[in-house]
PDB file of C-alpha atoms in Angstrom:
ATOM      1  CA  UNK A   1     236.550 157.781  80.627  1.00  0.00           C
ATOM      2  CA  UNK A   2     234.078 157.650  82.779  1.00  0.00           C
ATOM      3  CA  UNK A   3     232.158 160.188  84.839  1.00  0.00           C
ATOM      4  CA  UNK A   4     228.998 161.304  86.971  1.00  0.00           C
ATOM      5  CA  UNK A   5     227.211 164.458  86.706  1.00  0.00           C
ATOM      6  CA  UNK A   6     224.698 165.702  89.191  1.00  0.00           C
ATOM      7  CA  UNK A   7     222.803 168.869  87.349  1.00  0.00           C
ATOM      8  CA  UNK A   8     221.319 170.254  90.758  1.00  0.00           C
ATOM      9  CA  UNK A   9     223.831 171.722  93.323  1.00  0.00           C
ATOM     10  CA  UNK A  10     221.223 172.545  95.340  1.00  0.00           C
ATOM     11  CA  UNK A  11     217.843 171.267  96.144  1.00  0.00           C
ATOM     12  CA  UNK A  12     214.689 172.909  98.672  1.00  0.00           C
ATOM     13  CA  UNK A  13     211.665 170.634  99.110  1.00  0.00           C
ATOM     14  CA  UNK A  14     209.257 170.649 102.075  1.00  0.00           C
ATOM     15  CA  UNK A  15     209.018 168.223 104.334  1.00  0.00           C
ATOM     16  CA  UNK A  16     206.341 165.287 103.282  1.00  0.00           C
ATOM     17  CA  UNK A  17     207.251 166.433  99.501  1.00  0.00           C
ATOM     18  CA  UNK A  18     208.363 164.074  97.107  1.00  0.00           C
ATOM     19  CA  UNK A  19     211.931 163.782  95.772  1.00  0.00           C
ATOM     20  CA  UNK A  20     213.958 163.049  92.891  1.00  0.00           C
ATOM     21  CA  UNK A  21     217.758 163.479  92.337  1.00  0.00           C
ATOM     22  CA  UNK A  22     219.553 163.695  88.865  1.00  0.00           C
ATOM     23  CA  UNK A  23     222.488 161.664  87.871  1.00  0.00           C
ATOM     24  CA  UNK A  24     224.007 160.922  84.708  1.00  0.00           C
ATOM     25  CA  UNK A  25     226.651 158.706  83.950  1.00  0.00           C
ATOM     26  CA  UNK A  26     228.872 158.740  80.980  1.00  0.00           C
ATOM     27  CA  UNK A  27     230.365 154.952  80.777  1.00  0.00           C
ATOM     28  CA  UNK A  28     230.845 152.249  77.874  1.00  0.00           C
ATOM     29  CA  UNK A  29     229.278 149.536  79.534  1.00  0.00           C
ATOM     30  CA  UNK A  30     226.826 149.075  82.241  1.00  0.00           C
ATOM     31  CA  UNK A  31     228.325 149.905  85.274  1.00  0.00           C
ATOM     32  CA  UNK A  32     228.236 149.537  88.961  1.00  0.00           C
ATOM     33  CA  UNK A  33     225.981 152.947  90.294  1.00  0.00           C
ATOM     34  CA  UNK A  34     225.839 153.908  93.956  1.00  0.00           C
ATOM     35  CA  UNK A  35     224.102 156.339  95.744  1.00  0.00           C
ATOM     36  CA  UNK A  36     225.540 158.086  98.738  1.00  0.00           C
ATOM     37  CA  UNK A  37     224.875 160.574 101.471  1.00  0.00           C
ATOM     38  CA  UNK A  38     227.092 162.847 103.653  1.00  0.00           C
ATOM     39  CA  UNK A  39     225.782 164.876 107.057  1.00  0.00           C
ATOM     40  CA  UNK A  40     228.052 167.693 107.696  1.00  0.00           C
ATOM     41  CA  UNK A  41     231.449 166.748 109.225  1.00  0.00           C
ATOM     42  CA  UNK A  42     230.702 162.572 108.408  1.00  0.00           C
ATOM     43  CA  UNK A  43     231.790 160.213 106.141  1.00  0.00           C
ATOM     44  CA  UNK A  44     229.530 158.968 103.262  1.00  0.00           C
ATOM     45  CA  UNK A  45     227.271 156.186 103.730  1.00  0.00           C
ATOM     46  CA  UNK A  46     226.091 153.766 101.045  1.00  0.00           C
ATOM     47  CA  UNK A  47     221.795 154.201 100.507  1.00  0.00           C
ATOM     48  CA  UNK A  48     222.056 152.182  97.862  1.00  0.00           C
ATOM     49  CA  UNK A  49     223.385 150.406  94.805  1.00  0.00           C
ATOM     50  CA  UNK A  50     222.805 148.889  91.329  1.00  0.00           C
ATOM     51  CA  UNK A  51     224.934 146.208  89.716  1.00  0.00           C
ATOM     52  CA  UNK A  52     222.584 143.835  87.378  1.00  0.00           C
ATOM     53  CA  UNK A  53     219.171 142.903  87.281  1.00  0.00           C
ATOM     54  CA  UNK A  54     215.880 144.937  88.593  1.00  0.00           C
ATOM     55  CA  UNK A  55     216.336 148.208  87.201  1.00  0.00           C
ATOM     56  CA  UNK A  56     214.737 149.609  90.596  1.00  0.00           C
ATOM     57  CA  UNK A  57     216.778 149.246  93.550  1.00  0.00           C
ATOM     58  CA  UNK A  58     215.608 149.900  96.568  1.00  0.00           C
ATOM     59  CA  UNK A  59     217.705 151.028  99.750  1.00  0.00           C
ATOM     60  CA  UNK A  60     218.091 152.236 103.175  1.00  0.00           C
ATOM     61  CA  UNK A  61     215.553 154.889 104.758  1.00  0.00           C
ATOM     62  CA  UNK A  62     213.263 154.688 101.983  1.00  0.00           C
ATOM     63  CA  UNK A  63     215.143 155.948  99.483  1.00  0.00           C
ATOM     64  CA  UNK A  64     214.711 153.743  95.624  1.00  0.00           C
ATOM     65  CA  UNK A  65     216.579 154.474  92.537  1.00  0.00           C
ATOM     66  CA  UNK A  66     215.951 153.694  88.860  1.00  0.00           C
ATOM     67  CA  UNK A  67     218.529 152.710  86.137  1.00  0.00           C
ATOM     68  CA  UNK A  68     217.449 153.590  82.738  1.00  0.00           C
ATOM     69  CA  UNK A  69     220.429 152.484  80.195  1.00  0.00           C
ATOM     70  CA  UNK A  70     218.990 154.502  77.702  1.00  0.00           C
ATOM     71  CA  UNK A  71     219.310 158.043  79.139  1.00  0.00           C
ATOM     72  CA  UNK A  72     222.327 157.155  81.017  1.00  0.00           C
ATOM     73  CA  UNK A  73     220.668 157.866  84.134  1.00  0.00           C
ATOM     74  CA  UNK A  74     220.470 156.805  88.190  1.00  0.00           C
ATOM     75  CA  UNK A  75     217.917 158.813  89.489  1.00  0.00           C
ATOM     76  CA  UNK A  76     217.600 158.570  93.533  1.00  0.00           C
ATOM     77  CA  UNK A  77     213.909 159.068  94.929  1.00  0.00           C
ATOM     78  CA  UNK A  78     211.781 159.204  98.196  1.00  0.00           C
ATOM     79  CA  UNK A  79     207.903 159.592  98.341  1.00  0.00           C
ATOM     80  CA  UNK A  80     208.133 161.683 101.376  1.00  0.00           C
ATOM     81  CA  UNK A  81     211.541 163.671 102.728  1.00  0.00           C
ATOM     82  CA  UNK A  82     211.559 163.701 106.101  1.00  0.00           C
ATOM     83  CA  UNK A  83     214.073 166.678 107.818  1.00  0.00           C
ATOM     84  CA  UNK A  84     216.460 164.451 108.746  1.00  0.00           C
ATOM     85  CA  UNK A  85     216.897 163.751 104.804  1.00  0.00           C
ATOM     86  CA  UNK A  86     218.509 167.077 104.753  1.00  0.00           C
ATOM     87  CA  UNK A  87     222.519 166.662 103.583  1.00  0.00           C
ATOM     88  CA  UNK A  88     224.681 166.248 100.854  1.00  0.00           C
ATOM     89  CA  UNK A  89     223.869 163.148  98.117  1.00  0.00           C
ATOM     90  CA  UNK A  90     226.412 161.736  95.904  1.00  0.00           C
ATOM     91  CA  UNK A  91     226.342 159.518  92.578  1.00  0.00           C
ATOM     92  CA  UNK A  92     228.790 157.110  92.046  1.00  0.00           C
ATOM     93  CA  UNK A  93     230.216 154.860  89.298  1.00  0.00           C
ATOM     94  CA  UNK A  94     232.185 152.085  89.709  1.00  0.00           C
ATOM     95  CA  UNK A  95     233.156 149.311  87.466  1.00  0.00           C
ATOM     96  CA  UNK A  96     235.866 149.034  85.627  1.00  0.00           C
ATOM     97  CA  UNK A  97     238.322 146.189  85.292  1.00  0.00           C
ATOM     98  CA  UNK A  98     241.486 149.031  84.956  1.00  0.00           C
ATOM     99  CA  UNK A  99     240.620 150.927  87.754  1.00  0.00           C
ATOM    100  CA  UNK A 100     240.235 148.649  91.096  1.00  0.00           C
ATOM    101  CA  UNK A 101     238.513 150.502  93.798  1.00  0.00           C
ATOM    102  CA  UNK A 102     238.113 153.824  92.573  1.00  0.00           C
ATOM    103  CA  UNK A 103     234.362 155.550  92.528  1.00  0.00           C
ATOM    104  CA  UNK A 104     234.435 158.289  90.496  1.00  0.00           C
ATOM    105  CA  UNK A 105     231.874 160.932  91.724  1.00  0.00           C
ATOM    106  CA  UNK A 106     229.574 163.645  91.024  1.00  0.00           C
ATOM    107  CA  UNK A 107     229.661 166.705  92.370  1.00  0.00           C
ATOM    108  CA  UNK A 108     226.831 166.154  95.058  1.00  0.00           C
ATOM    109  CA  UNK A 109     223.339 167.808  95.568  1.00  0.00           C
ATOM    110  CA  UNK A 110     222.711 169.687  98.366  1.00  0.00           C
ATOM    111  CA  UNK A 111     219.078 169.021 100.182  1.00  0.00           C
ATOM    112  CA  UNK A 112     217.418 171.192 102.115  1.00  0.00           C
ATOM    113  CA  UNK A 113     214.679 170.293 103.544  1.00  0.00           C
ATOM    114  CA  UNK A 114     212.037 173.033 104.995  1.00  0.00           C
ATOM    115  CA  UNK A 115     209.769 172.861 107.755  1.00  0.00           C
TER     116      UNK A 115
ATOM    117  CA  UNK B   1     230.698 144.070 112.888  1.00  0.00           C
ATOM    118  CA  UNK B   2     232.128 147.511 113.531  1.00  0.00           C
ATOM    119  CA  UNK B   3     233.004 149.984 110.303  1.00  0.00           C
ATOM    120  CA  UNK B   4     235.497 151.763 108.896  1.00  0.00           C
ATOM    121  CA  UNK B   5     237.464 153.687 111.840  1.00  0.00           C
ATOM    122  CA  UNK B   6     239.948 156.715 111.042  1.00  0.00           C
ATOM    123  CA  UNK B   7     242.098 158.170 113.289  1.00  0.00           C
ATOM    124  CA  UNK B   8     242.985 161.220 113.933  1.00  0.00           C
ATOM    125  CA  UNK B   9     239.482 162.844 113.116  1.00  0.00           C
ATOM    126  CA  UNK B  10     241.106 166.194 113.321  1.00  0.00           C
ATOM    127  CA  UNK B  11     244.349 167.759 112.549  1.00  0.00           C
ATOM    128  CA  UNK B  12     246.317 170.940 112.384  1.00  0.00           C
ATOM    129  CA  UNK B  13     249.581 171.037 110.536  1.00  0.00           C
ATOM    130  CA  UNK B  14     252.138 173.423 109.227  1.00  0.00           C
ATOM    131  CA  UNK B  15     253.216 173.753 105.904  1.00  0.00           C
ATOM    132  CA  UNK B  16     256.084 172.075 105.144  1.00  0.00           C
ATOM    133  CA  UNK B  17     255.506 169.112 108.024  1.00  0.00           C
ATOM    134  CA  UNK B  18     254.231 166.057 107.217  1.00  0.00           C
ATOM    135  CA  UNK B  19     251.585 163.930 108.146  1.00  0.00           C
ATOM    136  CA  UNK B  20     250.466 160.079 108.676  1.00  0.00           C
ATOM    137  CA  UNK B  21     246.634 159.016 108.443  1.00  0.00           C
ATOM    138  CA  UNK B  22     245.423 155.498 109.660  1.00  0.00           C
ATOM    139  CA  UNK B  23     242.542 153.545 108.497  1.00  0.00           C
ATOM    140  CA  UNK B  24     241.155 150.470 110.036  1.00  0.00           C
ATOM    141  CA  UNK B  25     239.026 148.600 107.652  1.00  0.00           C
ATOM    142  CA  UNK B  26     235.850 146.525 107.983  1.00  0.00           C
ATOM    143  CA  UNK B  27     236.829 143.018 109.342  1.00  0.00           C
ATOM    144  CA  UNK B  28     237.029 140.972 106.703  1.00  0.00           C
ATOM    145  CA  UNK B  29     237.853 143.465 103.803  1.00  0.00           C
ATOM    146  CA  UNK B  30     240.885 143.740 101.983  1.00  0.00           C
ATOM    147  CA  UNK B  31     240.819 146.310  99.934  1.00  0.00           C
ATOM    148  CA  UNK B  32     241.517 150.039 101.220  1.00  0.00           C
ATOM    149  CA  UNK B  33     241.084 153.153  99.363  1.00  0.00           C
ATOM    150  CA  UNK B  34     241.288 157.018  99.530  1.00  0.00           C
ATOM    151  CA  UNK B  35     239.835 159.800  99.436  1.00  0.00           C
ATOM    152  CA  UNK B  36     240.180 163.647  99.120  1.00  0.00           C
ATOM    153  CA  UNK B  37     237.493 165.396  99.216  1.00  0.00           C
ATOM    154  CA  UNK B  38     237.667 169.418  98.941  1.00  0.00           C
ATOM    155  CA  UNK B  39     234.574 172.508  98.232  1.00  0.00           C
ATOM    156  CA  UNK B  40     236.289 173.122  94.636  1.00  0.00           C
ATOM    157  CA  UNK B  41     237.555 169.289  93.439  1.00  0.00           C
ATOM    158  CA  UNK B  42     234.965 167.084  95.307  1.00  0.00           C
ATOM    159  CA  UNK B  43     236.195 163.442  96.354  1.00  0.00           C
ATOM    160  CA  UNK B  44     238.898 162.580  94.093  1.00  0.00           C
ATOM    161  CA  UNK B  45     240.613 158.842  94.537  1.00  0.00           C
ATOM    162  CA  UNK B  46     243.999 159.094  96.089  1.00  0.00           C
ATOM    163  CA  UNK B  47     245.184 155.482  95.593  1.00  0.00           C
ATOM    164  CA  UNK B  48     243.945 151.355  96.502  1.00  0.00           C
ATOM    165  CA  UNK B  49     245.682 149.007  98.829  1.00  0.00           C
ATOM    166  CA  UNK B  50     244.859 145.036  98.094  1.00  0.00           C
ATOM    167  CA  UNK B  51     247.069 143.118 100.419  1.00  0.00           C
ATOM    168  CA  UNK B  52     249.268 145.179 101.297  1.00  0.00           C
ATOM    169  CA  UNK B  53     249.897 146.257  97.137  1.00  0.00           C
ATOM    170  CA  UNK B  54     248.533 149.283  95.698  1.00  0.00           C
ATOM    171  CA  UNK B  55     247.037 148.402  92.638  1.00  0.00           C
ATOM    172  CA  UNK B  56     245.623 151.775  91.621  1.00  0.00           C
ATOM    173  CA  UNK B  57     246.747 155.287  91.897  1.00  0.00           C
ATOM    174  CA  UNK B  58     244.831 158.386  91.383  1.00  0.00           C
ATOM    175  CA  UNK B  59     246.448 161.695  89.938  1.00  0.00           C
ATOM    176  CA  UNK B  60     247.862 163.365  93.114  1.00  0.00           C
ATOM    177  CA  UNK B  61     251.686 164.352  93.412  1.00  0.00           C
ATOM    178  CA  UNK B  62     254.107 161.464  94.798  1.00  0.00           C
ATOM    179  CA  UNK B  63     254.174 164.075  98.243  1.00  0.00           C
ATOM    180  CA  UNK B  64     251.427 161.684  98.737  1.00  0.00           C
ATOM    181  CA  UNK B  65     251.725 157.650  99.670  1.00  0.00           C
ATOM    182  CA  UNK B  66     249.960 155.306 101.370  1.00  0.00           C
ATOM    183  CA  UNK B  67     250.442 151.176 102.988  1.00  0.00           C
ATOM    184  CA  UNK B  68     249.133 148.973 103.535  1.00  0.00           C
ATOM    185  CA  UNK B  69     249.919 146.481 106.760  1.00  0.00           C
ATOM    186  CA  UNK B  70     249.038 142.734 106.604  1.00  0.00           C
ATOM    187  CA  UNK B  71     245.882 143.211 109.281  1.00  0.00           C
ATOM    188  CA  UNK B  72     244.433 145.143 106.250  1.00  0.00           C
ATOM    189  CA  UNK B  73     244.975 148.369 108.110  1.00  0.00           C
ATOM    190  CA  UNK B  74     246.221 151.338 106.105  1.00  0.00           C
ATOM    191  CA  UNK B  75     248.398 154.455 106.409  1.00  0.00           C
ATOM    192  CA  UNK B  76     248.774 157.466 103.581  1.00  0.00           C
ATOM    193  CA  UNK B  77     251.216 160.150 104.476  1.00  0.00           C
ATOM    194  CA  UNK B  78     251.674 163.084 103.101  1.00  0.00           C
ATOM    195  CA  UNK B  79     254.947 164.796 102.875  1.00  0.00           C
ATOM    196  CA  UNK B  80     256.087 168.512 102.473  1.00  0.00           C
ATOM    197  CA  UNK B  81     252.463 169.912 103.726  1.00  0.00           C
ATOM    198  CA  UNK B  82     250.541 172.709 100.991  1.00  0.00           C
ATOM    199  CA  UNK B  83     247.665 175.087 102.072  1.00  0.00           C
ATOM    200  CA  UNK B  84     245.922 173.067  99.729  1.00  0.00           C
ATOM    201  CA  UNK B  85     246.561 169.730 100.836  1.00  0.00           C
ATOM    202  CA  UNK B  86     243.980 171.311 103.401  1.00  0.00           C
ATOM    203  CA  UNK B  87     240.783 168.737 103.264  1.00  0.00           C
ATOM    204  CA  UNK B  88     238.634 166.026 104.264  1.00  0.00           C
ATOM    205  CA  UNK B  89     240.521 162.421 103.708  1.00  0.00           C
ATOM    206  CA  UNK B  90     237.804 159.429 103.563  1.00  0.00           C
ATOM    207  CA  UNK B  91     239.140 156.279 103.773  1.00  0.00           C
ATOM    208  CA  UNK B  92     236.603 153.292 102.436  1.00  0.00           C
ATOM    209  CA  UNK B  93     237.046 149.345 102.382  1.00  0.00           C
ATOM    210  CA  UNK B  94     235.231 147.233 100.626  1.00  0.00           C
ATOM    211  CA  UNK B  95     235.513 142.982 100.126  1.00  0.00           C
ATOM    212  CA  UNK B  96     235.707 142.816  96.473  1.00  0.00           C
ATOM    213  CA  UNK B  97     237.317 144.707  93.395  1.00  0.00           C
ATOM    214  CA  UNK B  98     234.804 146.374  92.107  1.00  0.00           C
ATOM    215  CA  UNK B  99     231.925 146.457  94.511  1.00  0.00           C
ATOM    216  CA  UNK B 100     230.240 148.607  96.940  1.00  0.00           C
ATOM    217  CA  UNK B 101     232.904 150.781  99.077  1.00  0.00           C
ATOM    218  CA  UNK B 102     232.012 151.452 103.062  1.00  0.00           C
ATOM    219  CA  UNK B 103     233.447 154.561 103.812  1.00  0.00           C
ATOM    220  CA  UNK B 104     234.889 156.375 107.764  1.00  0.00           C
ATOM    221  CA  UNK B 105     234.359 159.220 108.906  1.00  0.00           C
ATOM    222  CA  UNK B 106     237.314 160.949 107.514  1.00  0.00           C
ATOM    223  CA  UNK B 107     240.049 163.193 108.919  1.00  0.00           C
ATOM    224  CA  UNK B 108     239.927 166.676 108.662  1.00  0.00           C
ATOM    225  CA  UNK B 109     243.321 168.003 107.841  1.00  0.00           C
ATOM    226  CA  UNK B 110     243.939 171.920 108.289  1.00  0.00           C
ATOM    227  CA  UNK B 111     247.466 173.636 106.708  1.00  0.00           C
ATOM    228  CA  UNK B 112     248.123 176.137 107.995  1.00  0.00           C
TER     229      UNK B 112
END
């Protein structure tokens, strides 16, 4: 079965500092990976996504991510977090011929972003 | 083109009522899901509509169904209200099977 898992549930950078995200996936084949983020009391909207190809994606408001098959990983980075950056990020993994329009997601990662 | 549009935003129910959420998709997409998203479970798939069939179903009781009308527009319902039905229901569309998802702004359901 598949599954995401997000190790940090809770990340504090500074404001200019770098940042990196953790996901793992657990999947047979390569699957679809998304990255999403939530402001309080929203909806999520999609920064970015990976189906074939490029191993680096890159998305919306700087954000890039990285596929690396071989640590089952979808890391989400931005050179320089800016304070609106600060809200809740979400891995995704989609793919699978069974299971039409589901995203199974991680847990989410918490950014906080000080001043 | 305008996005994914949920209505109500908010709502207060009792337990033991029941309750009807709409989702308007993206123009153009066909395929509907939903959402729950809680503090403790996270966002957990309810079920997918692809004209007007749902093809996939998550692992929530039957108290909980959805449509799905022929304008692509869907409903879920849930009947026989629990304090823990108590969450934050996203609705997302997308225009293929398996591809990116464009998700509302969700309604925020409070049982009371």
């Amino acid at each position: 079965a598949q599954s995401v898992t997000q190790p940090d549930i809770h990340i504090t950078v500074s404001e200019g500092a770098s940042l990196e995200l953790r996901c793992n996936y657990s999947y047979g084949a390569t699957p679809y990976l998304f990255w999403y983020v939530q402001s309080p009391g929203q909806g999520l909207q999609l920064l970015l996504k990976y189906f074939s190809g490029d191993t680096l994606v890159q998305g919306i408001k700087g954000f890039e991510a990285e596929f690396k098959r071989s640590q089952s990983s979808f890391n989400l980075r931005k050179p320089s977090v800016h304070w609106s950056d600060a809200a809740e990020y979400f891995c995704a993994v989609g793919r699978d011929s069974g299971n039409t329009g589901k995203l199974i997601f991680g847990q989410g990662t918490t950014l906080q972003v000080k001043p | 083109k305008a996005g994914v549009t949920q209505t109500p935003r908010y709502l207060i129910k009792t337990r033991g009522q029941q309750v009807t959420l709409s989702c308007s998709p993206i123009s153009g997409h066909r395929s509907v899901s939903w959402y729950q998203q809680t503090p403790g479970q996270g966002l957990q798939f309810l079920f997918e509509y692809f004209s007007e069939t749902q093809r996939n179903k998550g692992n929530f009781p039957g108290r909980f169904s959805g449509r799905q009308f022929s304008n692509s527009r869907s409903e879920m319902n849930v009947s026989t209200l629990e304090l823990g039905d108590s969450a934050l229901y996203l609705c997302a569309s997308s225009s293929t099977d398996l591809g990116e998802q464009y998700f509302g702004p969700g309604t925020r359901l409070t049982v009371t």
